[in-house]
Amino acid sequence: ARDRRGRLSAEGMRDRGRRGQQDRGRGDVLGSKAELPVEPQQLTAAKPRAVLEAVAINPALQREHVVQRDLIEQAVAGTTHPRLRQKMGETFSNMLQGKWPSFSLLEGGALAPLSSLHIEGGEHVVLPETAWSREGLLSCLAEIATGQAPAAELPPDPSDDALLQEMTVPMETEALHATFEALATASTAPHMGSVIRMLVQLAQLDGPLRMLGGPPSPCDLATFSQHLSALANQLNTLHHPNFLGKELQSPVFSREKYELFALQHVQLLVWLQRVQQGLQGGVGKTGADEQQFVVQISHAARVLLFQPMLLHSVGVMRYVVSLPAYDASTPAEPGSIRAAMQYPAETATEADRVEWLQLNLLLQFQTIYKEALSNPAIYTPTYSPGETLLFSGFCRLEEIYTHLIGRFAASCPLTEQEQAVVTQLCHKLNQFFADGKMIKTCLEQNPGVQGKQMIVQMLAQARIGPEVKSPQYAVRDWILPFMFNFTNLLKVLWTLWTHQQRRRRDDEAARAACEGLARLVGEKIVEQLADEELALRAAAAGSAKEVGAAHGARRGSAEADGTPAGSPPAGDGGAAPARAANGSLDGGGGWASVVRRAPIEPPAQHAPVAKQRSQDAAVAAVAAAAAVAQAVAAKRAVAPGPVGVGASDEAVRSLVAKREQARFSRDFDAADRLRDQLSKLGVALDDQAKSWRAADGRTGPITPVNVSELHALKAARAGAASLDEAEITRLVREREQARYTGDYKTADRLRDQLEKHGVHLDAKEGKWQAADGRSGPILPVNISAAHAQKAARAGAPRISEDEVQKILVQREQAR
């Protein structure tokens, strides 16, 4: 019964069942010892494989099956894996409420034949009768019943990693003390504990940044600058190649964690830059004004920079301490930073390449930002070697950035709003990259003092960034705003990518939960099939016993009359013996034939009593099988499967829809014919309640006619020219924008234009549909574009591209 892969197949099961029937058909005359049936009370349920072999050759068992809610909940509670048990419980609860997910997630997997499972009435899981026509269902159930189907596995828990939040108020005292306790615990850690000890000392040191042991003390600007520089040094030391940077070659340090810590470091550099820029506001202040300014800037430095830096350090140290020990011989684990740093292999996916580019872009930017912000010595009156290295890294950054942006959208699909945000950031950065190349060329051609002065004039004329007053710091004053904008892009890309990975893991977890539930349902279905098969065998055994008893009685009567045993009774016209006459019990082949086939011999003119009883028993067997199947679904509101006529829901909905279209077109004769046709199928229509009801209890709505669809189909039949998808998308978008702004006249005109070309709109489904089968989504409205289009239709004056750019710059500055 197995195919080439060793799995049970429907053909193999049928062949095996036929051989079993032939073997059971080889015997002596009915009533001999070899042919005596087993007593019904001695019958036991067959093994799952034997049951499914019986199902393969008996269509009577291939019917709708229902599994009650409480049975599944009990089975879920018995799942041993706690995470899987919790996820299966949550998923089943959502299914019962009609929420996502559904068993359709099984498509494409090992349990795909069970993807037609569905929830009915919020209480049952139903395997429809149509599922038996799908290839592989029997083998799928066999693997579930015998434990050969692979167990459901949940993906790893999605991490709760998050970027640092900008802080505007001091931390609560309890939270602050808990943070320092965690730092004190980590201060003994090797090769990074020294940085932690220095941070704790800075927090206890009497001065403007004091956070432990008393309030901060007032000081002058010079003293504050020294404390701020000490804090910045510890921040950069933590990420130095000899400290956290050393983990780049770690075979156990997670790539995701390293990327998160590097991005948090960049966030802290941005906040350090803001504090340094704020410090410039105190230049020239003296006396009480200076003291008041230092109090304010110190508070900002503690809240905006020092507090998140402490939280960042705690997160880094906790993760580092949790890592297992390793040495040079330790192989790199999948997902480790060492494995991630390697150039993608030929077999790498596009997503793997995007991840590699993201990581390298972040590391390159982190190095440049740290050097540009924290090493003022590189800025000299002339073009210095430090600035040369800075521009070299800048050009390398542009190269990685260009490759990443070109690939990102293909691996991380974006919504219209997300795409707009990324495009806006990239537009700014592209301008910075163009200006950077121009500045680099100018300095290479004029490396002296004159070159820096030319840069000041160039930036002033182009109005790029803040006002540059000192030629010595012209490069710094230009590149730091670039760093700020580039950090925003990195945060956006990280957030989009992380959310996609979390959604993917959530989908994998939902699929694993659906697979686990499908296995439980499959086990219950096999149990139901075993009960039904046992009932059929019991009925068949009882029928055979009655036939044997009748045959024995007739043989005794014949012997008394002097008739040879096995001879037909008088009046039979030479009919075959009882065994041959009742092929459904003998050579016809086993218990399955009792419920599937009538006797192979034509009825005699005077049917013997035994033959009549065997036929009655066969009917009883069929009734017993149906009774078992109905008992399985005892809690359902309606009996399983259609009653009487058996019209499917899809067929009923199709006829109801055609009748509504005929009524809308005022073709009442056709509407009446369709109503009569539905009536013959046992379906009653209620035009007042807008619903239909079948004789077996099924109900459904009478959906109103889509007028747009009718007009579009009429235009298509009249030979209207079709539109390409780009034109359809444009017209649909403009119509949605007109509707949003209340311009319904324009919206109706655009809808009519679409219908004239065979395209109708389905607002309920949120899509457009062309007469030739093409379709597409009705996308959300771009609010800005809707208002702009309305203004244009109202006759708003055009403005030049330069004016557009000027207004955009002003808007960005206000933002």
Coordinates of N, CA, C and O in Angstrom, one line a residue, residues 724-804:
D724 N -4.4 49.8 -19.7 CA -3.3 49.1 -19.0 C -3.4 49.3 -17.5 O -4.1 50.2 -17.0
E725 N -2.7 48.5 -16.8 CA -2.8 48.5 -15.3 C -2.3 49.8 -14.7 O -2.9 50.3 -13.7
A726 N -1.3 50.5 -15.3 CA -0.8 51.7 -14.8 C -1.9 52.8 -14.9 O -2.1 53.6 -13.9
E727 N -2.6 52.8 -16.0 CA -3.7 53.8 -16.2 C -4.9 53.5 -15.2 O -5.5 54.4 -14.6
I728 N -5.2 52.2 -15.1 CA -6.3 51.9 -14.1 C -5.9 52.3 -12.7 O -6.7 52.9 -12.0
T729 N -4.7 52.0 -12.3 CA -4.2 52.4 -11.0 C -4.3 53.9 -10.8 O -4.7 54.4 -9.7
R730 N -3.9 54.6 -11.8 CA -3.9 56.1 -11.7 C -5.4 56.6 -11.5 O -5.6 57.4 -10.6
L731 N -6.3 56.1 -12.3 CA -7.7 56.6 -12.2 C -8.3 56.2 -10.9 O -9.1 56.9 -10.3
V732 N -8.0 54.9 -10.4 CA -8.5 54.5 -9.1 C -8.0 55.4 -8.0 O -8.7 55.8 -7.1
R733 N -6.7 55.7 -8.1 CA -6.1 56.5 -7.0 C -6.7 57.9 -7.0 O -7.1 58.5 -6.0
E734 N -6.9 58.5 -8.2 CA -7.5 59.8 -8.3 C -8.9 59.8 -7.8 O -9.4 60.8 -7.2
R735 N -9.7 58.8 -8.1 CA -11.0 58.7 -7.6 C -11.1 58.6 -6.1 O -11.9 59.3 -5.5
E736 N -10.2 57.8 -5.5 CA -10.2 57.7 -4.0 C -9.8 59.1 -3.4 O -10.4 59.5 -2.4
Q737 N -8.9 59.8 -4.0 CA -8.5 61.1 -3.5 C -9.6 62.1 -3.6 O -9.9 62.9 -2.7
A738 N -10.4 62.0 -4.8 CA -11.5 62.9 -4.9 C -12.6 62.6 -3.9 O -13.2 63.5 -3.3
R739 N -12.9 61.3 -3.6 CA -13.8 61.0 -2.6 C -13.4 61.4 -1.2 O -14.2 61.9 -0.4
Y740 N -12.1 61.3 -0.9 CA -11.6 61.8 0.4 C -11.9 63.2 0.6 O -12.2 63.7 1.7
T741 N -11.7 64.0 -0.4 CA -11.8 65.5 -0.3 C -13.3 65.9 -0.5 O -13.5 67.1 -0.6
G742 N -14.2 65.0 -0.7 CA -15.6 65.4 -0.9 C -16.0 65.8 -2.3 O -17.1 66.3 -2.5
D743 N -15.1 65.6 -3.2 CA -15.4 66.0 -4.6 C -16.1 64.8 -5.3 O -15.5 64.1 -6.1
Y744 N -17.3 64.5 -5.0 CA -18.0 63.3 -5.5 C -18.3 63.4 -7.0 O -18.5 62.4 -7.6
K745 N -18.5 64.6 -7.5 CA -18.7 64.8 -8.9 C -17.5 64.2 -9.7 O -17.7 63.4 -10.7
T746 N -16.3 64.6 -9.3 CA -15.1 64.1 -10.0 C -15.0 62.6 -9.8 O -14.6 61.8 -10.7
A747 N -15.3 62.1 -8.5 CA -15.2 60.7 -8.2 C -16.2 59.9 -9.1 O -15.8 58.8 -9.6
D748 N -17.4 60.4 -9.3 CA -18.4 59.7 -10.2 C -17.9 59.7 -11.6 O -18.1 58.7 -12.3
R749 N -17.3 60.8 -12.1 CA -16.8 60.9 -13.4 C -15.7 59.8 -13.7 O -15.7 59.1 -14.7
L750 N -14.8 59.7 -12.7 CA -13.7 58.8 -12.9 C -14.2 57.3 -12.8 O -13.7 56.4 -13.5
R751 N -15.2 57.1 -11.9 CA -15.8 55.7 -11.9 C -16.5 55.4 -13.2 O -16.3 54.3 -13.7
D752 N -17.2 56.3 -13.8 CA -17.9 56.1 -15.1 C -16.8 55.8 -16.1 O -17.0 55.0 -17.0
Q753 N -15.7 56.5 -16.1 CA -14.7 56.3 -17.1 C -14.1 54.9 -17.0 O -13.8 54.3 -18.0
L754 N -13.9 54.5 -15.8 CA -13.4 53.1 -15.6 C -14.4 52.1 -16.1 O -14.0 51.1 -16.8
E755 N -15.7 52.3 -15.8 CA -16.7 51.3 -16.2 C -16.8 51.2 -17.7 O -17.1 50.2 -18.3
K756 N -16.6 52.4 -18.4 CA -16.7 52.4 -19.9 C -15.6 51.6 -20.5 O -15.7 51.2 -21.7
H757 N -14.6 51.3 -19.7 CA -13.5 50.5 -20.2 C -13.4 49.1 -19.6 O -12.4 48.4 -19.6
G758 N -14.6 48.7 -19.0 CA -14.7 47.3 -18.5 C -14.1 47.1 -17.2 O -13.7 45.9 -16.9
V759 N -13.9 48.1 -16.4 CA -13.3 48.0 -15.0 C -14.3 48.4 -14.0 O -14.9 49.5 -14.1
H760 N -14.6 47.5 -13.0 CA -15.6 47.9 -12.0 C -14.8 47.9 -10.6 O -13.8 47.2 -10.5
L761 N -15.4 48.6 -9.7 CA -14.8 48.8 -8.4 C -15.6 48.0 -7.3 O -16.8 48.1 -7.3
D762 N -14.9 47.3 -6.5 CA -15.5 46.6 -5.4 C -15.1 47.1 -4.1 O -14.0 46.8 -3.6
A763 N -15.8 48.1 -3.5 CA -15.4 48.8 -2.3 C -15.3 47.8 -1.1 O -14.5 48.0 -0.2
K764 N -16.2 46.8 -1.1 CA -16.3 45.9 0.0 C -15.0 45.1 0.1 O -14.4 44.9 1.2
E765 N -14.6 44.6 -1.1 CA -13.3 43.8 -1.1 C -12.1 44.7 -1.2 O -11.0 44.2 -1.0
G766 N -12.3 46.0 -1.5 CA -11.1 46.9 -1.6 C -10.3 46.6 -2.8 O -9.0 46.6 -2.7
K767 N -10.9 46.3 -3.9 CA -10.1 46.0 -5.1 C -10.9 46.4 -6.4 O -12.1 46.6 -6.3
W768 N -10.1 46.6 -7.5 CA -10.8 46.8 -8.8 C -10.6 45.5 -9.6 O -9.7 44.7 -9.4
Q769 N -11.6 45.3 -10.5 CA -11.6 44.0 -11.3 C -12.0 44.4 -12.8 O -12.9 45.1 -13.0
A770 N -11.1 44.0 -13.7 CA -11.3 44.2 -15.1 C -12.1 43.0 -15.7 O -12.0 41.9 -15.2
A771 N -12.8 43.3 -16.8 CA -13.5 42.2 -17.4 C -12.7 41.1 -18.0 O -13.1 40.0 -18.1
D772 N -11.4 41.4 -18.2 CA -10.5 40.3 -18.8 C -9.8 39.5 -17.7 O -8.9 38.7 -18.0
G773 N -10.3 39.7 -16.4 CA -9.7 38.9 -15.3 C -8.7 39.6 -14.5 O -8.3 39.1 -13.4
R774 N -8.1 40.7 -14.9 CA -7.1 41.4 -14.2 C -7.7 42.0 -12.9 O -8.9 42.4 -13.0
S775 N -7.0 42.2 -11.9 CA -7.5 42.9 -10.7 C -6.3 43.5 -9.9 O -5.2 43.2 -10.2
G776 N -6.7 44.4 -9.0 CA -5.7 45.0 -8.2 C -6.3 45.7 -7.0 O -7.5 45.9 -6.9
P777 N -5.5 46.1 -6.0 CA -6.0 46.7 -4.8 C -6.4 48.1 -5.0 O -5.8 48.8 -5.8
I778 N -7.4 48.6 -4.2 CA -7.7 50.0 -4.0 C -6.8 50.5 -2.9 O -7.2 50.2 -1.7
L779 N -5.8 51.2 -3.1 CA -4.8 51.6 -2.1 C -5.3 52.7 -1.2 O -6.2 53.5 -1.6
P780 N -4.7 52.8 0.0 CA -5.2 53.9 0.9 C -4.8 55.3 0.3 O -3.9 55.4 -0.6
V781 N -5.6 56.3 0.7 CA -5.4 57.6 0.1 C -4.2 58.3 0.7 O -3.9 58.2 1.9
N782 N -3.4 58.9 -0.2 CA -2.3 59.8 0.2 C -2.9 61.2 0.5 O -3.3 61.9 -0.4
I783 N -3.0 61.5 1.8 CA -3.8 62.7 2.1 C -3.3 64.0 1.5 O -4.0 64.8 1.0
S784 N -1.9 64.1 1.5 CA -1.3 65.3 0.9 C -1.6 65.4 -0.6 O -1.9 66.4 -1.1
A785 N -1.5 64.2 -1.2 CA -1.8 64.2 -2.7 C -3.3 64.5 -3.0 O -3.6 65.2 -3.9
A786 N -4.2 64.1 -2.1 CA -5.6 64.4 -2.3 C -5.9 65.9 -2.2 O -6.6 66.4 -3.1
H787 N -5.3 66.5 -1.2 CA -5.6 68.0 -1.1 C -4.9 68.7 -2.2 O -5.4 69.7 -2.7
A788 N -3.7 68.3 -2.6 CA -3.0 69.0 -3.7 C -3.8 68.8 -5.0 O -3.9 69.8 -5.8
Q789 N -4.4 67.7 -5.2 CA -5.1 67.5 -6.5 C -6.4 68.3 -6.5 O -6.8 68.9 -7.5
K790 N -7.0 68.4 -5.3 CA -8.2 69.2 -5.2 C -7.9 70.7 -5.5 O -8.7 71.4 -6.2
A791 N -6.8 71.2 -4.9 CA -6.4 72.5 -5.2 C -6.1 72.8 -6.6 O -6.4 73.8 -7.2
A792 N -5.5 71.8 -7.3 CA -5.2 71.9 -8.7 C -6.5 72.0 -9.5 O -6.6 72.8 -10.5
R793 N -7.5 71.2 -9.2 CA -8.7 71.2 -9.9 C -9.5 72.6 -9.7 O -10.2 73.0 -10.5
A794 N -9.2 73.2 -8.5 CA -9.8 74.5 -8.2 C -9.1 75.6 -8.9 O -9.5 76.8 -8.7
G795 N -8.0 75.3 -9.6 CA -7.3 76.4 -10.4 C -6.2 77.0 -9.6 O -5.8 78.2 -9.8
A796 N -5.5 76.3 -8.7 CA -4.4 76.8 -7.9 C -3.3 77.2 -8.9 O -3.0 76.4 -9.8
P797 N -2.5 78.3 -8.6 CA -1.4 78.6 -9.5 C -0.3 77.7 -9.4 O 0.0 77.1 -8.3
R798 N 0.4 77.5 -10.5 CA 1.6 76.6 -10.5 C 2.8 77.4 -9.9 O 2.9 78.6 -10.0
I799 N 3.7 76.7 -9.2 CA 4.9 77.3 -8.7 C 6.1 76.5 -9.3 O 6.0 75.3 -9.7
S800 N 7.2 77.2 -9.4 CA 8.4 76.6 -10.0 C 9.0 75.5 -9.1 O 8.8 75.5 -7.9
E801 N 9.9 74.7 -9.7 CA 10.6 73.7 -8.9 C 11.4 74.3 -7.8 O 11.6 73.7 -6.7
D802 N 12.1 75.4 -8.1 CA 12.9 76.1 -7.1 C 12.1 76.5 -5.9 O 12.5 76.4 -4.7
E803 N 10.9 77.0 -6.2 CA 10.0 77.4 -5.1 C 9.6 76.2 -4.3 O 9.5 76.3 -3.0
V804 N 9.3 75.1 -4.9 CA 8.9 73.9 -4.2 C 10.1 73.5 -3.3 O 9.8 73.2 -2.1

